[in-house]
Coordinates of C-alpha atoms and ligand atoms in Angstrom, one line a residue:
X93 CA 114.2 112.1 100.2
X94 CA 115.3 109.3 97.9
X95 CA 112.7 107.7 95.7
X96 CA 113.0 104.6 93.6
X97 CA 111.0 103.7 90.5
X98 CA 110.4 100.0 90.8
X99 CA 108.7 98.5 87.8
X100 CA 108.6 95.0 86.3
X101 CA 107.3 96.1 82.9
X102 CA 109.2 98.2 80.4
X103 CA 107.0 101.3 79.8
X104 CA 109.9 103.4 78.6
X105 CA 108.0 106.4 77.2
X106 CA 105.5 106.7 80.0
X107 CA 108.1 106.5 82.7
X108 CA 110.4 108.9 80.9
X109 CA 107.6 111.4 80.8
X110 CA 106.9 110.9 84.4
X111 CA 110.5 111.3 85.4
X112 CA 110.8 114.5 83.3
X113 CA 107.7 116.0 85.0
X114 CA 109.0 115.1 88.5
X115 CA 112.4 116.6 87.8
X116 CA 110.8 119.7 86.3
X117 CA 108.9 120.3 89.5
X118 CA 111.5 119.2 92.0
X119 CA 115.0 119.3 90.4
X120 CA 116.6 118.1 93.7
X121 CA 114.5 115.0 94.0
X122 CA 116.9 112.0 94.2
X123 CA 115.1 109.7 91.8
X124 CA 116.6 106.3 91.0
X125 CA 115.4 103.6 88.7
X126 CA 115.5 99.9 89.7
X127 CA 117.8 98.0 89.5
X128 CA 120.2 101.0 89.9
X129 CA 119.0 101.8 93.5
X130 CA 122.3 102.5 95.2
X131 CA 122.4 101.7 99.0
X132 CA 119.2 100.0 100.0
X133 CA 119.0 102.0 103.3
X134 CA 118.8 105.3 101.3
X135 CA 115.4 104.4 99.7
X136 CA 112.5 106.0 101.5
X137 CA 109.8 106.1 98.8
X138 CA 109.0 103.5 96.2
X139 CA 107.0 104.4 93.0
X140 CA 105.6 101.0 92.1
X141 CA 104.3 99.6 88.8
X142 CA 103.9 95.8 88.8
X143 CA 107.0 95.7 91.1
X144 CA 109.2 92.6 91.1
X145 CA 108.4 90.5 94.1
X146 CA 110.5 90.5 97.2
X147 CA 112.4 93.7 96.4
X148 CA 110.7 96.1 98.8
X149 CA 111.6 94.2 101.9
X150 CA 115.3 95.1 101.2
X151 CA 114.7 98.8 102.0
X152 CA 114.9 99.2 105.8
X153 CA 114.0 102.9 105.7
X154 CA 111.0 102.6 103.4
X155 CA 108.3 105.1 104.5
X156 CA 105.8 105.1 101.6
X157 CA 104.8 103.1 98.6
X158 CA 103.1 105.0 95.8
X159 CA 101.3 102.9 93.3
X160 CA 101.6 104.2 89.8
X161 CA 98.6 102.0 88.8
X162 CA 95.1 102.5 90.0
X163 CA 94.8 98.9 90.9
X164 CA 97.2 97.8 93.6
X165 CA 96.9 94.0 93.2
X166 CA 100.4 93.8 91.7
X167 CA 101.8 95.3 95.0
X168 CA 99.7 93.3 97.5
X169 CA 100.6 90.0 95.8
X170 CA 104.2 90.3 97.2
X171 CA 104.4 87.8 100.1
X172 CA 107.4 89.8 101.5
X173 CA 105.7 93.2 101.3
X174 CA 106.9 95.0 104.4
X175 CA 104.2 95.4 107.1
X176 CA 102.9 98.8 108.2
X177 CA 104.2 100.9 105.2
X178 CA 101.3 103.0 103.8
X179 CA 100.4 102.4 100.2
X180 CA 98.7 105.2 98.3
X181 CA 97.4 105.3 94.7
X182 CA 97.1 108.3 92.4
X183 CA 93.8 109.6 91.3
X184 CA 93.8 112.0 88.3
X185 CA 90.7 113.8 87.1
X186 CA 91.9 113.5 83.5
X187 CA 92.5 109.8 83.8
X188 CA 88.9 109.5 85.2
X189 CA 87.6 111.4 82.2
X190 CA 89.6 109.2 79.8
X191 CA 87.8 106.2 81.3
X192 CA 84.4 108.0 80.7
X193 CA 85.4 108.5 77.1
X194 CA 86.5 104.9 76.5
X195 CA 83.4 103.4 78.1
X196 CA 81.0 105.8 76.4
X197 CA 82.6 105.1 73.0
X198 CA 82.2 101.4 73.5
X199 CA 78.6 101.7 74.8
X200 CA 77.6 103.7 71.7
X201 CA 79.5 101.4 69.4
X202 CA 77.2 98.6 70.6
X203 CA 74.0 100.4 71.4
X204 CA 73.9 102.4 68.2
X205 CA 75.1 99.3 66.3
X206 CA 78.1 101.1 64.6
X207 CA 80.0 97.9 65.0
X208 CA 77.4 96.0 62.9
X209 CA 77.1 98.9 60.4
X210 CA 80.8 98.7 59.8
X211 CA 80.4 95.0 58.7
X212 CA 77.5 96.0 56.5
X213 CA 79.6 98.7 54.9
X214 CA 82.4 96.2 54.1
X215 CA 79.9 94.2 52.1
X216 CA 78.3 97.3 50.5
X217 CA 74.9 96.6 52.1
X218 CA 72.5 99.5 52.7
X219 CA 70.4 98.0 55.5
X220 CA 68.6 99.3 58.6
X221 CA 69.1 97.4 61.9
X222 CA 66.4 97.8 64.6
X223 CA 67.3 100.7 66.8
X224 CA 68.1 100.1 70.5
X225 CA 66.6 103.0 72.4
X226 CA 69.0 104.4 75.0
X227 CA 66.0 104.8 77.4
X228 CA 65.6 101.1 77.6
X229 CA 69.2 100.0 77.2
X230 CA 70.1 99.4 80.8
X231 CA 73.8 99.6 81.7
X232 CA 75.2 97.9 84.7
X233 CA 78.5 99.1 86.2
X234 CA 80.4 96.6 88.4
X235 CA 82.4 98.7 90.9
X236 CA 81.1 102.1 92.0
X237 CA 84.3 103.7 93.1
X238 CA 86.0 106.7 91.7
X239 CA 85.9 105.5 88.1
X240 CA 82.6 103.5 88.2
X241 CA 80.5 106.2 89.8
X242 CA 81.8 108.9 87.4
X243 CA 81.1 106.7 84.4
X244 CA 77.6 105.8 85.8
X245 CA 76.7 109.5 86.3
X246 CA 77.8 110.5 82.8
X247 CA 75.9 107.6 81.1
X248 CA 72.8 108.4 83.2
X249 CA 73.0 112.0 81.9
X250 CA 72.8 110.5 78.4
X251 CA 69.4 108.9 79.2
X252 CA 70.6 105.4 79.8
X253 CA 69.0 103.6 82.7
X254 CA 72.1 102.9 84.9
X255 CA 72.6 100.4 87.6
X256 CA 75.6 100.2 89.9
X257 CA 76.9 97.4 92.0
X258 CA 79.4 97.8 94.9
X259 CA 80.5 96.1 98.1
X260 CA 78.8 98.6 100.4
X261 CA 75.5 100.4 99.9
X262 CA 75.5 103.6 97.8
X263 CA 73.0 106.4 97.0
X264 CA 73.8 108.1 93.7
X265 CA 71.1 110.3 92.1
X266 CA 70.0 108.8 88.8
X267 CA 71.6 105.5 89.4
X268 CA 69.9 102.4 90.7
X269 CA 72.3 101.0 93.3
X270 CA 72.9 97.4 94.3
X271 CA 75.4 96.0 96.7
X272 CA 76.9 92.7 97.9
X273 CA 76.8 89.2 96.7
X274 CA 73.1 88.7 97.6
X275 CA 72.0 91.5 95.2
X276 CA 74.3 90.6 92.3
X277 CA 72.0 88.5 90.2
X278 CA 69.1 91.0 90.7
X279 CA 71.5 93.7 89.6
X280 CA 72.4 91.7 86.5
X281 CA 68.9 90.6 85.6
X282 CA 68.1 93.7 83.5
X283 CA 71.5 94.8 82.2
X284 CA 71.8 94.9 78.4
X285 CA 75.5 95.8 78.9
X286 CA 77.9 95.5 81.8
X287 CA 81.1 97.4 82.4
X288 CA 83.6 95.9 84.8
X289 CA 85.3 98.6 86.9
X290 CA 86.2 96.5 89.9
X291 CA 89.6 96.3 91.6
X292 CA 91.2 92.8 91.3
X293 CA 90.8 91.1 94.7
X294 CA 90.3 87.4 95.8
X295 CA 86.5 88.2 95.9
X296 CA 86.4 89.7 92.4
X297 CA 88.8 87.4 90.5
X298 CA 86.9 85.4 87.9
X299 CA 83.6 87.3 88.4
X300 CA 83.0 87.6 84.7
X301 CA 82.2 84.0 84.3
X302 CA 79.5 81.6 83.0
X303 CA 77.2 82.2 86.0
X304 CA 77.3 85.9 85.7
X305 CA 76.8 85.8 81.9
X306 CA 73.8 83.5 82.4
X307 CA 72.1 86.0 84.8
X308 CA 72.1 88.7 82.0
X309 CA 69.4 89.0 79.4
X310 CA 70.4 87.0 76.2
X311 CA 72.6 88.9 73.8
X312 CA 74.1 91.2 76.4
X313 CA 77.3 93.2 75.8
X314 CA 80.5 93.2 78.0
X315 CA 83.1 95.9 78.5
X316 CA 86.0 94.8 80.7
X317 CA 88.2 97.7 81.7
X318 CA 88.9 96.3 85.2
X319 CA 91.6 93.7 85.1
X320 CA 92.1 90.7 82.9
X321 CA 91.7 88.2 85.7
X322 CA 88.2 89.4 86.3
X323 CA 87.3 87.4 83.2
X324 CA 87.2 83.7 82.8
X325 CA 88.3 83.8 79.2
X326 CA 87.0 80.3 78.2
X327 CA 83.5 81.3 79.6
X328 CA 83.4 84.4 77.4
X329 CA 84.3 82.4 74.3
X330 CA 81.4 79.9 75.0
X331 CA 79.0 82.7 75.9
X332 CA 79.8 84.4 72.5
X333 CA 79.3 81.1 70.7
X334 CA 75.9 80.5 72.3
X335 CA 74.8 84.1 71.7
X336 CA 74.4 84.8 75.5
X337 CA 77.0 87.5 75.0
X338 CA 76.7 89.4 71.7
X339 CA 79.9 91.4 71.8
X340 CA 82.8 92.1 74.1
X341 CA 85.2 95.0 74.3
X342 CA 88.3 94.1 76.3
X343 CA 91.1 96.4 77.4
X344 CA 92.7 94.1 79.9
X345 CA 93.9 90.5 79.8
X346 CA 95.3 87.7 81.9
X347 CA 98.6 88.0 80.0
X348 CA 99.7 91.5 78.8
X349 CA 100.8 92.0 76.1
X350 CA 98.2 89.6 74.7
X351 CA 100.1 86.7 73.1
X352 CA 100.2 86.7 69.3
X353 CA 98.3 83.4 69.1
X354 CA 95.5 84.4 71.5
X355 CA 92.1 83.6 70.0
X356 CA 90.8 87.0 71.1
X357 CA 92.8 88.8 68.5
X358 CA 90.8 87.3 65.6
X359 CA 87.5 86.7 67.2
X360 CA 84.8 88.4 65.0
X361 CA 82.9 89.7 68.1
X362 CA 85.7 90.8 70.4
X363 CA 87.3 94.3 70.3
X364 CA 90.8 94.3 71.7
X365 CA 92.6 97.4 73.0
X366 CA 96.1 97.3 74.6
X367 CA 95.3 98.5 78.2
X368 CA 94.8 102.1 77.1
X369 CA 91.3 102.9 78.5
X370 CA 92.6 105.4 80.9
X371 CA 96.3 106.2 81.2
X372 CA 96.2 109.7 82.5
X373 CA 98.6 112.6 82.1
X374 CA 102.2 112.4 83.5
X375 CA 102.0 116.0 84.8
X376 CA 99.0 115.3 87.0
X377 CA 100.6 112.2 88.4
X378 CA 103.8 114.1 89.1
X379 CA 101.9 116.7 91.1
X380 CA 100.1 113.9 93.1
X381 CA 103.4 112.0 93.7
X382 CA 105.1 115.1 95.1
X383 CA 102.1 115.9 97.2
X384 CA 102.2 112.4 98.7
X385 CA 105.9 112.7 99.3
X386 CA 105.4 116.0 101.1
X387 CA 102.5 114.6 103.2
X388 CA 104.6 111.7 104.2
X389 CA 107.6 113.9 105.1
X390 CA 105.5 116.3 107.1
X391 CA 103.4 113.7 108.8
X392 CA 100.2 115.0 107.3
X393 CA 97.4 112.5 106.4
X394 CA 97.9 110.7 103.1
X395 CA 95.3 111.0 100.3
X396 CA 93.9 107.9 98.6
X397 CA 95.6 105.4 101.0
X398 CA 94.6 101.8 100.2
X399 CA 93.3 99.4 102.8
X400 CA 95.5 96.3 102.6
X401 CA 92.9 94.0 104.1
X402 CA 90.2 95.1 101.7
X403 CA 92.6 94.8 98.8
X404 CA 91.9 98.2 97.2
Ligands
NDP759 P1 87.9 102.3 93.6 O1 88.8 101.6 94.6 O2 87.7 103.7 93.7 O3 86.5 101.6 93.5 C1 86.3 100.2 93.6 C2 84.9 99.8 93.6 O4 84.7 98.4 93.5 C3 84.1 100.3 94.9 O5 82.9 100.8 94.6 C4 84.0 99.0 95.6 O6 82.9 98.9 96.5 C5 83.8 98.0 94.5 N1 84.2 96.7 95.0 C6 85.4 96.2 95.4 N2 85.3 94.9 95.8 C7 84.0 94.5 95.6 C8 83.3 93.3 95.8 N3 83.8 92.2 96.3 N4 82.0 93.3 95.4 C9 81.4 94.4 94.9 N5 82.0 95.6 94.7 C10 83.3 95.7 95.0 O7 88.6 101.9 92.2 P2 88.6 102.8 90.8 O8 87.2 103.2 90.5 O9 89.6 103.9 91.0 O10 89.3 101.7 89.8 C11 88.6 100.5 89.6 C12 89.6 99.6 88.8 O11 89.7 100.0 87.4 C13 91.0 99.6 89.2 O12 91.2 98.8 90.4 C14 91.7 99.0 88.0 O13 91.7 97.6 88.1 C15 90.8 99.5 86.8 N6 91.5 100.5 86.0 C16 91.7 100.2 84.7 C17 92.3 101.1 83.8 C18 92.5 100.8 82.4 O14 93.1 101.6 81.7 N7 92.0 99.8 81.9 C19 92.8 102.4 84.4 C20 92.5 102.6 85.8 C21 91.9 101.7 86.5 P3 82.8 99.9 97.8 O15 82.5 101.3 97.2 O16 81.6 99.4 98.5 O17 84.1 99.9 98.5

C-alpha cells in the first residue's frame, strides 16, 4: 500500500521521527511526503496533519485517512473532502498521560498558588497566601472523552471535587457528570477552575466566552488545552481585567505559532505554552498507524473512527 504524509505545517523533527518509526517496523511501506506524491492513483492512505485543502480529492483510490492530530477539524474543514472515505484518529496511552501531567501541573500551579509565590520571590517577600483546600476547589472538565475522562479521574483521586460536561450523559465514579446545553450553566456554577478538552466543532467554537466566564464563580481559573478557537480571546482579556478570571493557562491559539505581537505573550496573568500539552511518542503512533493500515487492507473494523456528522 502507498501512504502519503499530507501536512500543511512544517513539523520537521516530529515527522522525521514518525517516518523513521514506520520504516523500522515496515521497511517495505511505500511512504511519500507531500508534495512529492508521484501518481495520484497510487495513493491509498493519507496521514493527515492540518492538510492543505482540496488535495485529497485528487486521489481516486484513497481508502483511508489517518489523522495525526487528535482533533480532526483541520480535515473536516476541507469542502472537497471525498465522501465515504473513513477517517480514523490515533489514541496513545502515553499521550493521554502527558495530558494528565500538563493539566495536573497547571491545576497545582494555581490551586497551591505557586504562580503567586513566584512573584513574591522575585520581590524577596516572605508572605503566606491563604490556602485553597483541594477538597473545596471544584474543577470542571469540558469534554469527557478519552482525554477529559482520564484527567477527571486522576484529579478526583487527588481529592479535588470534579465535574465533567459532555454532549451525552455519562456515569463516572467520583465525577459529577453534566451534559448538554441545558446543564452547562449549572455545571459551571461551582467550578473554581475549568479545563477545556473539547473537540473543535461548530457547536463548541467560541464556547470560552464572556457568557461562560460570567457563569463561573468570581476569580476562576482557565486551562485551555482544546483548540484556540474555543476561546474568544478578547473576552478572556476583559475577564482578566475585571477579575472574573484570575489566571489562564493556554496551550492552543487561534493562530499558531502565536504572533510575536500577540498581547498574550506579555500578559501578567496568562501562561503560554506552544501546543505541547500532549504530543505523544512517535513509536506508539507508528504502531497504531500500521494497525489501521492492516485493518483497512484486511477489511477488519477500524478503531477510533470519527463520525463526520458529529465532527469528532
Ligand atoms: P474525544 O472525541 O474522545 O472526546 C470529546 C468529548 O467532548 C466527548 O466527551 C464529547 O461528548 C464532548 N463534546 C463534543 N461536543 C460537545 C458539545 N457540543 N457539548 C458538550 N460536549 C461535547 O476527544 P479527546 O478527549 O481525545 O480530545 C479532546 C480534544 O483535545 C481534541 O479534539 C483536541 O482538540 C484536544 N487535544 C489537544 C492536545 C494538545 O496538545 N493541546 C493534544 C490532544 C488533543 P460525548 O462523550 O457525549 O460524545
